[in-house]
Short mmCIF file of C-alpha atoms in Angstrom, two decimals:
data_model
loop_
_atom_site.label_atom_id
_atom_site.label_comp_id
_atom_site.label_asym_id
_atom_site.label_seq_id
_atom_site.Cartn_x
_atom_site.Cartn_y
_atom_site.Cartn_z
CA MET A 703 25.62 -4.15 -33.92
CA VAL A 704 22.18 -4.07 -35.79
CA VAL A 705 18.82 -3.78 -34.20
CA ASN A 706 15.41 -4.39 -35.72
CA THR A 707 12.67 -2.23 -34.32
CA LEU A 708 9.15 -1.25 -34.98
CA LEU A 709 8.08 2.42 -34.83
CA MET A 710 4.74 3.92 -35.66
CA GLY A 711 3.40 0.68 -37.25
CA THR A 712 6.36 0.53 -39.88
CA LYS A 713 9.48 -1.59 -39.53
CA PHE A 714 12.87 -0.01 -39.71
CA ARG A 715 16.38 -1.49 -39.59
CA PHE A 716 19.32 0.67 -38.64
CA SER A 717 22.55 0.42 -36.69
CA PHE A 718 23.47 2.16 -33.43
CA SER A 719 25.88 4.22 -35.09
CA LEU A 720 23.30 5.96 -37.10
CA LEU A 721 21.14 6.83 -34.04
CA ALA A 722 22.50 10.18 -33.49
CA LEU A 723 21.94 10.92 -37.24
CA VAL A 724 18.41 9.66 -37.36
CA GLY A 725 17.56 11.58 -34.20
CA GLY A 726 18.72 14.72 -35.55
CA LEU A 727 16.96 14.09 -38.90
CA MET A 728 13.62 13.35 -36.89
CA MET A 729 13.92 16.44 -34.93
CA GLY A 730 14.48 18.58 -38.09
CA LEU A 731 11.53 17.03 -39.81
CA SER A 732 9.10 17.28 -36.83
CA GLY A 733 8.12 20.77 -37.71
CA ALA A 734 7.50 19.94 -41.29
CA HIS A 735 4.01 20.24 -42.57
CA LYS A 736 2.49 19.30 -46.00
CA ASN A 737 0.55 22.01 -47.69
CA THR A 738 -0.93 20.43 -50.62
CA ASN A 739 -4.75 19.65 -50.18
CA THR A 740 -7.68 19.68 -47.86
CA ASN A 741 -6.68 16.78 -45.75
CA ASN A 742 -3.21 17.57 -44.93
CA PHE A 743 -2.55 19.10 -41.34
CA LYS A 744 -0.88 22.38 -42.08
CA VAL A 745 -0.23 25.70 -40.43
CA ASN A 746 0.14 28.68 -43.01
CA MET A 747 1.92 31.37 -40.91
CA PRO A 748 1.04 34.95 -42.00
CA THR A 749 3.71 36.73 -43.92
CA THR A 750 2.57 40.12 -42.87
CA LYS A 751 1.12 41.35 -39.69
CA THR A 752 -2.68 41.26 -39.18
CA ASN A 753 -4.78 43.02 -36.57
CA ALA A 754 -4.95 39.69 -34.81
CA ASP A 755 -1.23 39.50 -34.74
CA THR A 756 -1.02 43.05 -33.19
CA ALA A 757 -3.58 41.96 -30.43
CA ILE A 758 -1.67 38.81 -29.71
CA ASP A 759 1.64 40.44 -29.46
CA THR A 760 0.47 42.44 -26.55
CA MET A 761 -0.71 39.44 -24.59
CA ASP A 762 2.46 38.99 -22.63
CA PHE A 763 0.60 36.65 -20.15
CA LEU A 764 0.71 34.05 -23.06
CA ASN A 765 4.55 33.96 -23.15
CA ASP A 766 4.96 30.98 -20.83
CA LEU A 767 2.75 28.90 -22.96
CA ARG A 768 4.65 29.96 -26.16
CA SER A 769 7.94 29.06 -24.71
CA LYS A 770 6.74 25.63 -23.46
CA TYR A 771 4.67 24.62 -26.64
CA GLY A 772 6.43 26.29 -29.48
CA HIS A 773 6.75 22.83 -30.96
CA GLN A 774 2.93 22.54 -31.02
CA PRO A 775 1.95 25.41 -33.56
CA THR A 776 -1.59 24.18 -34.14
CA PHE A 777 -2.23 24.21 -30.47
CA LEU A 778 -0.84 27.74 -29.91
CA GLN A 779 -2.92 28.95 -32.84
CA SER A 780 -6.11 27.71 -31.33
CA VAL A 781 -5.16 29.38 -28.07
CA GLU A 782 -4.31 32.55 -29.63
CA GLU A 783 -7.34 32.81 -31.86
CA MET A 784 -9.38 32.27 -28.75
CA ALA A 785 -7.46 35.09 -26.90
CA VAL A 786 -8.00 37.59 -29.55
CA SER A 787 -11.79 37.29 -29.02
CA LEU A 788 -11.50 37.41 -25.14
CA GLU A 789 -9.22 40.67 -25.21
CA PRO A 790 -11.98 42.92 -23.74
CA PHE A 791 -12.24 40.45 -20.76
CA PHE A 792 -8.41 40.53 -20.13
CA SER A 793 -8.34 44.49 -20.21
CA ASP A 794 -11.09 44.94 -17.76
CA PRO A 795 -9.77 46.94 -15.11
CA GLU A 796 -11.39 45.01 -12.27
CA LYS A 797 -11.59 41.35 -13.37
CA GLY A 798 -8.85 41.48 -16.16
CA ASP A 799 -6.19 39.55 -14.10
CA PHE A 800 -8.73 36.96 -12.94
CA TYR A 801 -9.64 36.32 -16.51
CA LYS A 802 -6.12 36.04 -17.65
CA ARG A 803 -5.45 33.48 -14.83
CA ALA A 804 -8.49 31.44 -15.81
CA PHE A 805 -7.54 31.45 -19.37
CA VAL A 806 -4.10 30.27 -18.82
CA MET A 807 -5.31 27.51 -16.44
CA MET A 808 -7.85 26.39 -19.14
CA ALA A 809 -5.14 26.23 -21.59
CA GLU A 810 -3.26 23.43 -19.65
CA PRO A 811 -4.88 20.12 -19.78
CA GLU A 812 -5.88 18.48 -16.43
CA ARG A 813 -3.89 15.49 -17.49
CA SER A 814 -2.40 14.07 -20.67
CA ILE A 815 -2.08 10.28 -20.91
CA SER A 816 0.14 8.54 -23.43
CA PHE A 817 0.59 4.79 -24.07
CA ARG A 818 1.94 2.34 -26.68
CA VAL A 819 -0.39 0.20 -28.56
CA PRO A 820 0.78 -3.02 -29.86
CA TRP A 821 -1.03 -4.97 -32.53
CA MET A 822 -0.34 -7.76 -35.04
CA ASP A 823 -0.63 -7.10 -38.86
CA ASP A 824 -1.92 -9.92 -41.34
CA THR A 825 1.50 -11.32 -41.90
CA GLY A 826 1.94 -12.06 -38.10
CA GLU A 827 4.36 -9.09 -37.59
CA MET A 828 3.94 -7.22 -34.28
CA ARG A 829 3.43 -3.42 -34.73
CA PHE A 830 3.35 -0.62 -32.28
CA ASN A 831 1.67 2.86 -32.54
CA ARG A 832 1.42 5.63 -29.99
CA GLY A 833 -1.88 6.52 -28.20
CA TRP A 834 -2.99 9.42 -26.21
CA ARG A 835 -6.00 10.84 -24.26
CA VAL A 836 -5.73 14.46 -23.28
CA GLU A 837 -8.29 15.20 -20.62
CA PHE A 838 -8.57 18.95 -20.63
CA ASN A 839 -11.43 20.27 -18.32
CA SER A 840 -13.94 18.41 -16.09
CA ALA A 841 -15.60 21.51 -14.53
CA LEU A 842 -18.77 20.86 -16.19
CA GLY A 843 -18.96 16.99 -16.38
CA PRO A 844 -16.93 14.05 -17.60
CA TYR A 845 -14.38 14.65 -20.16
CA LYS A 846 -16.09 14.32 -23.70
CA GLY A 847 -14.51 14.41 -27.13
CA GLY A 848 -13.60 12.18 -29.90
CA LEU A 849 -10.70 9.87 -30.86
CA ARG A 850 -8.81 10.46 -34.05
CA PHE A 851 -6.76 7.93 -35.84
CA HIS A 852 -4.45 9.47 -38.47
CA PRO A 853 -0.76 9.28 -39.06
CA THR A 854 -0.43 13.09 -38.36
CA VAL A 855 -1.80 12.72 -34.81
CA ASP A 856 0.42 13.84 -31.91
CA GLU A 857 -0.08 15.31 -28.44
CA GLY A 858 -0.17 18.92 -29.95
CA ILE A 859 -2.75 18.07 -32.56
CA LEU A 860 -4.91 16.44 -29.74
CA LYS A 861 -4.29 19.39 -27.32
CA PHE A 862 -5.70 21.75 -30.09
CA LEU A 863 -8.62 19.65 -30.49
CA GLY A 864 -9.36 19.28 -26.77
CA PHE A 865 -8.92 22.89 -26.22
CA GLU A 866 -11.59 23.72 -28.71
CA GLN A 867 -13.64 20.86 -27.37
CA MET A 868 -14.14 22.23 -24.00
CA PHE A 869 -15.48 25.63 -25.14
CA LYS A 870 -17.65 23.68 -27.77
CA ASN A 871 -19.15 21.47 -24.89
CA ALA A 872 -19.85 24.54 -22.72
CA LEU A 873 -22.03 25.99 -25.51
CA THR A 874 -24.32 23.11 -25.60
CA GLY A 875 -25.39 23.66 -22.03
CA LEU A 876 -25.06 19.93 -21.38
CA PRO A 877 -22.98 18.53 -18.29
CA MET A 878 -19.87 17.60 -20.37
CA GLY A 879 -16.31 18.45 -19.83
CA GLY A 880 -13.76 18.61 -22.75
CA GLY A 881 -10.97 16.08 -23.90
CA LYS A 882 -9.68 14.46 -26.95
CA GLY A 883 -7.60 11.38 -27.84
CA GLY A 884 -6.38 9.20 -30.60
CA SER A 885 -3.44 7.52 -32.24
CA ASP A 886 -0.96 7.98 -35.15
CA PHE A 887 -2.30 4.79 -36.48
CA ASN A 888 -3.52 4.82 -40.12
CA PRO A 889 -6.66 2.95 -40.97
CA LYS A 890 -6.20 3.56 -44.66
CA GLY A 891 -4.97 0.48 -46.59
CA LYS A 892 -5.42 -1.76 -43.44
CA SER A 893 -7.71 -4.94 -43.57
CA ASP A 894 -10.65 -5.11 -41.43
CA ALA A 895 -9.00 -7.61 -39.18
CA GLU A 896 -5.89 -5.30 -38.85
CA VAL A 897 -8.35 -2.36 -37.82
CA ARG A 898 -10.07 -4.81 -35.33
CA ARG A 899 -6.80 -5.92 -33.65
CA PHE A 900 -5.48 -2.29 -33.40
CA CYS A 901 -8.71 -1.21 -31.87
CA GLN A 902 -8.70 -3.89 -29.46
CA GLY A 903 -5.08 -3.06 -28.55
CA PHE A 904 -5.93 0.61 -28.28
CA MET A 905 -8.95 0.09 -25.91
CA THR A 906 -6.84 -2.44 -23.63
CA GLU A 907 -4.66 0.51 -22.84
CA LEU A 908 -7.41 3.23 -22.76
CA ALA A 909 -9.96 1.18 -20.72
CA ARG A 910 -8.51 1.94 -17.21
CA TYR A 911 -8.84 5.78 -17.88
CA ILE A 912 -12.61 6.15 -19.05
CA GLY A 913 -15.90 5.63 -17.62
CA PRO A 914 -19.50 7.17 -17.91
CA SER A 915 -18.75 9.57 -15.15
CA THR A 916 -15.11 9.99 -15.89
CA ASP A 917 -14.26 10.22 -19.58
CA VAL A 918 -16.65 9.31 -22.61
CA PRO A 919 -14.78 9.12 -25.94
CA ALA A 920 -16.55 9.26 -29.28
CA GLY A 921 -15.30 9.09 -32.95
CA ASP A 922 -13.40 11.65 -35.21
CA ILE A 923 -11.39 11.37 -38.31
CA GLY A 924 -10.44 7.63 -38.93
CA VAL A 925 -12.94 6.51 -36.11
CA GLY A 926 -16.44 5.68 -37.27
CA GLY A 927 -18.99 3.14 -36.31
CA ARG A 928 -16.87 0.15 -37.21
CA GLU A 929 -13.90 1.28 -35.00
CA ILE A 930 -16.40 2.39 -32.05
CA GLY A 931 -17.87 -1.04 -32.13
CA TYR A 932 -14.55 -2.87 -32.05
CA MET A 933 -13.46 -0.83 -29.05
CA TYR A 934 -16.69 -0.99 -26.95
CA GLY A 935 -16.66 -4.86 -27.70
CA GLN A 936 -13.13 -4.91 -26.05
CA TYR A 937 -14.15 -2.80 -23.12
CA LYS A 938 -17.07 -5.06 -22.46
CA LYS A 939 -14.70 -8.06 -22.44
CA LEU A 940 -12.13 -6.29 -20.14
CA THR A 941 -14.67 -4.95 -17.63
CA ASN A 942 -17.67 -7.25 -17.68
CA ARG A 943 -19.80 -4.01 -17.73
CA HIS A 944 -22.54 -3.67 -20.11
CA GLY A 945 -24.97 -1.09 -21.14
CA GLU A 946 -22.62 1.76 -19.77
CA GLY A 947 -22.43 4.98 -21.72
CA VAL A 948 -18.59 4.75 -21.86
CA LEU A 949 -18.49 5.54 -25.64
CA THR A 950 -20.86 7.33 -27.94
CA GLY A 951 -21.45 6.87 -31.56
CA LYS A 952 -22.31 3.17 -30.81
CA SER A 953 -24.57 1.14 -32.94
CA LEU A 954 -28.22 1.20 -32.26
CA LEU A 955 -27.92 -2.59 -31.39
CA PHE A 956 -25.96 -1.81 -28.23
CA GLY A 957 -26.75 1.62 -26.97
CA GLY A 958 -26.38 4.15 -29.75
CA SER A 959 -28.67 6.93 -30.35
CA PRO A 960 -30.87 7.70 -33.49
CA PHE A 961 -29.40 10.63 -35.42
CA ARG A 962 -25.80 10.40 -34.12
CA PRO A 963 -24.33 9.75 -37.46
CA GLU A 964 -26.28 12.64 -38.86
CA ALA A 965 -25.85 14.91 -35.90
CA THR A 966 -22.86 17.12 -36.73
CA GLY A 967 -23.80 17.77 -40.40
CA PHE A 968 -27.39 18.27 -39.81
CA GLY A 969 -26.59 20.61 -36.80
CA LEU A 970 -24.02 22.54 -39.03
CA VAL A 971 -26.79 23.28 -41.56
CA TYR A 972 -29.46 24.02 -38.97
CA ILE A 973 -27.39 26.77 -37.21
CA ALA A 974 -26.35 28.17 -40.68
CA LYS A 975 -29.96 28.45 -41.63
CA ILE A 976 -30.90 30.22 -38.41
CA ALA A 977 -27.89 32.56 -38.97
CA MET A 978 -29.04 33.44 -42.72
CA GLU A 979 -32.54 33.93 -41.66
CA LYS A 980 -31.64 36.31 -38.68
CA LYS A 981 -28.74 38.23 -40.01
CA SER A 982 -29.56 38.61 -43.66
CA GLY A 983 -33.20 37.36 -44.37
CA LEU A 984 -31.70 34.91 -46.80
CA SER A 985 -32.96 31.42 -47.50
CA LEU A 986 -30.69 28.27 -48.64
CA LYS A 987 -33.10 27.52 -51.50
CA GLY A 988 -31.27 27.99 -54.84
CA THR A 989 -28.00 29.02 -53.23
CA ARG A 990 -24.66 27.56 -54.40
CA CYS A 991 -22.87 25.89 -51.36
CA ALA A 992 -19.44 24.44 -51.32
CA VAL A 993 -18.68 21.60 -48.97
CA SER A 994 -15.17 20.30 -48.38
CA GLY A 995 -14.31 16.60 -47.27
CA SER A 996 -16.35 13.62 -47.88
CA GLY A 997 -16.62 12.07 -44.34
CA ASN A 998 -19.58 11.94 -41.89
CA VAL A 999 -19.82 15.59 -41.42
CA ALA A 1000 -19.60 16.61 -45.04
CA GLN A 1001 -21.92 13.59 -46.14
CA TYR A 1002 -24.97 14.68 -43.82
CA ALA A 1003 -24.30 18.46 -44.27
CA SER A 1004 -24.69 17.86 -48.04
CA LYS A 1005 -27.78 15.81 -47.58
CA LYS A 1006 -29.53 18.37 -45.35
CA LEU A 1007 -28.47 21.16 -47.69
CA MET A 1008 -30.01 19.43 -50.59
CA GLU A 1009 -33.25 18.67 -48.55
CA LEU A 1010 -33.52 22.48 -48.06
CA GLY A 1011 -33.19 23.19 -51.79
CA ALA A 1012 -29.55 24.36 -51.79
CA LYS A 1013 -27.06 23.33 -54.74
CA VAL A 1014 -24.17 21.37 -53.25
CA VAL A 1015 -21.46 22.00 -55.80
CA THR A 1016 -18.41 20.37 -54.34
CA MET A 1017 -17.16 17.49 -52.06
CA SER A 1018 -13.65 16.56 -51.78
CA ASP A 1019 -11.09 14.33 -50.28
CA SER A 1020 -7.15 14.59 -49.98
CA ASN A 1021 -6.64 13.72 -53.74
CA GLY A 1022 -9.06 16.19 -55.33
CA VAL A 1023 -12.46 17.60 -55.81
CA LEU A 1024 -15.83 16.53 -57.35
CA TYR A 1025 -17.33 19.52 -58.85
CA PHE A 1026 -21.13 19.75 -59.77
CA ASP A 1027 -21.83 22.82 -61.56
CA GLU A 1028 -25.71 22.20 -61.24
CA GLY A 1029 -25.63 20.74 -57.87
CA MET A 1030 -25.37 17.18 -56.50
CA THR A 1031 -28.21 14.89 -57.20
CA GLU A 1032 -29.64 12.48 -54.63
CA GLU A 1033 -28.19 9.64 -56.87
CA ASP A 1034 -24.68 11.39 -56.65
CA TRP A 1035 -24.95 11.41 -53.06
CA LYS A 1036 -25.77 7.89 -52.82
CA GLU A 1037 -22.65 7.16 -54.84
CA VAL A 1038 -20.37 9.08 -52.53
CA ILE A 1039 -21.93 7.32 -49.64
CA GLU A 1040 -21.30 3.95 -51.29
CA ALA A 1041 -17.61 4.87 -52.01
CA LYS A 1042 -16.89 6.24 -48.43
CA GLN A 1043 -18.97 4.23 -46.08
CA VAL A 1044 -18.92 0.88 -47.82
CA LYS A 1045 -15.95 0.47 -50.31
CA ARG A 1046 -13.88 3.12 -48.37
CA SER A 1047 -12.39 4.33 -51.79
CA ARG A 1048 -11.44 7.65 -53.09
CA LEU A 1049 -13.65 10.10 -54.88
CA GLU A 1050 -11.88 9.57 -58.11
CA THR A 1051 -13.07 6.25 -58.43
CA ILE A 1052 -16.62 7.19 -58.90
CA GLU A 1053 -16.37 10.02 -61.46
CA SER A 1054 -17.91 7.98 -64.13
CA LYS A 1055 -20.82 7.43 -61.96
CA VAL A 1056 -21.92 10.69 -60.94
CA SER A 1057 -22.91 13.94 -62.85
CA GLY A 1058 -19.92 15.98 -61.65
CA ARG A 1059 -16.36 16.11 -62.76
CA TYR A 1060 -13.28 15.11 -60.85
CA ILE A 1061 -10.52 17.83 -60.46
CA PRO A 1062 -7.42 16.22 -59.04
CA ASN A 1063 -4.94 17.85 -56.66
CA GLU A 1064 -7.26 20.51 -55.73
CA SER A 1065 -9.60 21.63 -52.82
CA PRO A 1066 -12.85 23.64 -53.13
CA TRP A 1067 -10.92 26.47 -51.74
CA SER A 1068 -8.09 26.48 -54.30
CA LEU A 1069 -10.71 26.84 -57.20
CA ASP A 1070 -11.53 30.24 -58.28
CA LEU A 1071 -15.40 29.75 -58.38
CA LYS A 1072 -18.37 31.56 -56.97
CA TYR A 1073 -19.90 30.00 -53.97
CA ASP A 1074 -22.69 31.69 -51.84
CA PHE A 1075 -22.01 29.68 -48.78
CA ALA A 1076 -18.78 27.67 -47.72
CA PHE A 1077 -18.95 24.67 -45.39
CA PRO A 1078 -15.31 23.46 -44.62
CA CYS A 1079 -15.79 20.05 -43.30
CA ALA A 1080 -12.40 18.34 -43.92
CA THR A 1081 -9.70 19.29 -41.47
CA GLN A 1082 -7.93 22.15 -39.54
CA ASN A 1083 -6.27 25.12 -41.52
CA GLU A 1084 -7.80 24.22 -44.93
CA ILE A 1085 -8.89 27.83 -45.62
CA ASP A 1086 -5.80 30.19 -45.70
CA GLY A 1087 -5.69 33.86 -46.29
CA GLU A 1088 -5.41 33.78 -50.01
CA ALA A 1089 -8.26 31.31 -50.29
CA ALA A 1090 -10.60 33.36 -48.02
CA GLU A 1091 -9.90 36.60 -49.99
CA THR A 1092 -10.81 34.69 -53.16
CA LEU A 1093 -13.95 33.55 -51.63
CA CYS A 1094 -14.91 37.00 -50.51
CA ALA A 1095 -14.00 38.55 -53.76
CA ASN A 1096 -16.25 36.09 -55.62
CA GLY A 1097 -19.20 37.07 -53.49
CA LEU A 1098 -19.21 34.69 -50.47
CA LEU A 1099 -22.22 35.44 -48.09
CA GLY A 1100 -21.28 32.94 -45.29
CA LEU A 1101 -18.86 30.64 -43.91
CA PHE A 1102 -19.82 27.98 -41.47
CA GLU A 1103 -17.17 25.74 -40.16
CA GLY A 1104 -17.89 21.97 -40.06
CA ALA A 1105 -14.42 20.91 -39.29
CA ASN A 1106 -12.38 22.03 -36.15
CA LEU A 1107 -10.49 25.36 -36.86
CA PRO A 1108 -10.54 24.81 -40.76
CA THR A 1109 -9.67 28.62 -41.08
CA THR A 1110 -6.32 29.93 -40.53
CA LEU A 1111 -5.65 32.89 -38.45
CA GLU A 1112 -4.94 34.83 -41.72
CA GLY A 1113 -7.93 33.30 -43.23
CA GLN A 1114 -10.05 34.46 -40.40
CA GLU A 1115 -8.81 38.04 -40.48
CA ALA A 1116 -9.73 38.15 -44.19
CA ILE A 1117 -13.22 36.92 -43.50
CA ARG A 1118 -13.59 39.43 -40.70
CA ALA A 1119 -12.64 42.30 -42.90
CA HIS A 1120 -15.91 41.62 -44.90
CA SER A 1121 -18.48 42.50 -42.35
CA ASN A 1122 -21.31 41.20 -44.80
CA VAL A 1123 -20.10 37.65 -44.48
CA ILE A 1124 -21.54 35.65 -41.76
CA TYR A 1125 -18.89 33.62 -39.98
CA ILE A 1126 -19.63 31.00 -37.37
CA PRO A 1127 -16.54 29.06 -35.85
CA GLY A 1128 -16.58 25.30 -35.45
CA LYS A 1129 -16.81 25.36 -31.69
CA ALA A 1130 -20.47 26.61 -32.31
CA SER A 1131 -21.49 25.45 -35.82
CA ASN A 1132 -20.22 21.66 -35.38
CA ALA A 1133 -21.46 21.26 -31.71
CA GLY A 1134 -24.40 19.22 -32.82
CA GLY A 1135 -22.37 16.13 -33.00
CA VAL A 1136 -21.26 16.12 -29.35
CA GLY A 1137 -24.83 17.35 -28.44
CA VAL A 1138 -26.28 14.23 -29.67
CA SER A 1139 -23.44 12.35 -27.92
CA GLY A 1140 -24.79 13.95 -24.86
CA PHE A 1141 -28.19 12.78 -25.59
CA GLU A 1142 -26.70 9.35 -26.08
CA MET A 1143 -25.22 9.30 -22.66
CA SER A 1144 -28.73 10.48 -21.28
CA GLN A 1145 -30.38 7.51 -23.14
CA ASN A 1146 -27.79 5.13 -21.80
CA ALA A 1147 -28.42 6.38 -18.17
CA GLN A 1148 -32.10 5.95 -18.45
CA HIS A 1149 -31.75 2.51 -20.36
CA LEU A 1150 -33.94 3.97 -23.01
CA GLN A 1151 -33.71 4.78 -26.69
CA TRP A 1152 -35.46 7.85 -27.87
CA LYS A 1153 -37.37 8.16 -31.43
CA PRO A 1154 -35.45 9.51 -34.20
CA GLU A 1155 -37.83 12.39 -34.65
CA GLU A 1156 -37.34 13.35 -30.83
CA VAL A 1157 -33.60 13.40 -31.10
CA ASP A 1158 -33.87 15.69 -34.23
CA ALA A 1159 -36.12 18.08 -32.31
CA LYS A 1160 -33.87 18.32 -29.48
CA LEU A 1161 -30.76 18.91 -31.88
CA GLN A 1162 -32.61 21.70 -33.60
CA GLU A 1163 -33.52 23.15 -30.19
CA LEU A 1164 -29.91 22.83 -29.10
CA MET A 1165 -28.51 24.49 -32.27
CA GLN A 1166 -31.04 27.44 -31.78
CA ASN A 1167 -30.05 27.66 -28.21
CA ILE A 1168 -26.34 27.76 -29.14
CA TYR A 1169 -27.14 30.56 -31.73
CA ASN A 1170 -29.00 32.64 -28.96
CA LYS A 1171 -25.94 32.48 -26.79
CA MET A 1172 -23.69 33.84 -29.66
CA ASP A 1173 -26.24 36.64 -30.63
CA SER A 1174 -26.87 37.89 -27.14
CA ALA A 1175 -23.21 38.23 -26.16
CA GLY A 1176 -23.21 42.04 -26.39
CA LYS A 1177 -23.72 45.17 -28.65
CA ASP A 1178 -21.40 45.13 -31.54
CA VAL A 1179 -20.17 41.48 -30.79
CA THR A 1180 -19.83 39.06 -34.06
CA LEU A 1181 -21.17 35.73 -33.88
CA GLU A 1182 -17.59 34.50 -33.65
CA GLN A 1183 -16.74 36.48 -30.52
CA GLY A 1184 -20.21 35.65 -28.97
CA ALA A 1185 -19.34 31.99 -29.17
CA ASN A 1186 -15.85 32.35 -27.75
CA ARG A 1187 -17.00 34.55 -25.00
CA ALA A 1188 -20.14 32.69 -24.01
CA GLY A 1189 -18.05 29.22 -23.81
CA PHE A 1190 -15.31 30.84 -22.03
CA LEU A 1191 -17.63 32.65 -19.28
CA THR A 1192 -19.46 29.46 -18.66
CA LEU A 1193 -16.44 27.49 -17.89
CA THR A 1194 -15.01 30.46 -15.83
CA THR A 1195 -18.08 30.68 -13.79
CA ALA A 1196 -18.21 26.93 -13.13
CA MET A 1197 -14.54 26.71 -12.18
CA GLN A 1198 -14.98 29.81 -9.77
CA GLU A 1199 -18.07 28.19 -8.03
CA LEU A 1200 -16.08 24.90 -7.67
CA GLY A 1201 -13.24 26.60 -5.98
CA TRP A 1202 -10.80 25.88 -8.58
CA MET A 1203 -10.22 29.63 -9.59
CA TYR A 1204 -10.07 32.56 -7.24
#
């Protein structure tokens, strides 16, 4: 007997006699990860033991998580990275056991929701994708975090992102919990009509779980203003509720905030500037800055860097790197914006229009070049141990994460070994985006729209406050440790006062 089925948006034809074989193959492939460029989702496992590995090995209280979620390596990586920074809390003779219980409780989402998303392609064929919303922690406020549409998305990736998000949101000081969602749908190569129909199908399933005081999603990789607009339009049709802050990143025409597109990239540069001035007395002017990615975060980080006099020498996508030896010009930046925001094309298509040269099949971190500052803005695990060592050997002065967890555990260890390198993790350095999302929620609740300069001033104040929390976490505490500890203590205190932890 032959069956026609649709899986993950792609049509397959197979016989029942092959089901066992196919199932076995899929299980074998489920742990495979590409390792070729900046936009692939990969986990590079260290081949030799680092100091972090040794610390992790002593944390037996994580064994239950390891046994349950061994098939989610990126999630476990984020948990273990956080645990290393918190080790002094766990070994505290009086409250150590309490902190361990709190950490394990935080590592389990309050709920994970999964659903199918039916949609129709342009040929009239019915397609199906998987959708998720992982609601991690609501101690500080409604769940808050983006939606990612990418073929590599699964529950483990979203748990990693949601886990990082709750600590990031805690650092902002705004009343927001942590969550993350998305789908394995791939917007690339789809028509505008197909993207619209998918977004409408996705929101039809998601709408029952979200609300302005329950869960407020936003955008992420594969989800920009177009997708947010389509989903918000469907939400309005389904609920007959208008003007609610149920999504952020909306158009200014229906409740969006000024400066939301720029917020993550601008905030990244604001906190980098603060750290440089405080830690090294340095200025960005004239420095060589490498930026990876060419999406929203990379675009606006590059723009602000250029405004402050830095030379942006790289931007990239999953196919290769644009390298600008003398730094990007404003005209170069406009060409990138046209390619990515309007034409939705690859960087290689604009090589003849910009002053830089295109290098295929490389990332900024695989090139043996001198950068003063690194701004990884593409995706997780893009800087491994070897790349980090090369960056430091070439005189790197600072690494500021625009993406979530873009540096592997081995890469982080290499950076930590060079105490002169300023390192700020993504949960602090890219918090400007969710911060302005919080401002958008406030504006929606007030039925007002703030002026752009007011939002920018609040964003700068927010990034200064985050830096102050990192820098005041204790004597001989790095900015990375300070960020992790401040976020953890905020959540732990809230959960204890709510009676959730004791």
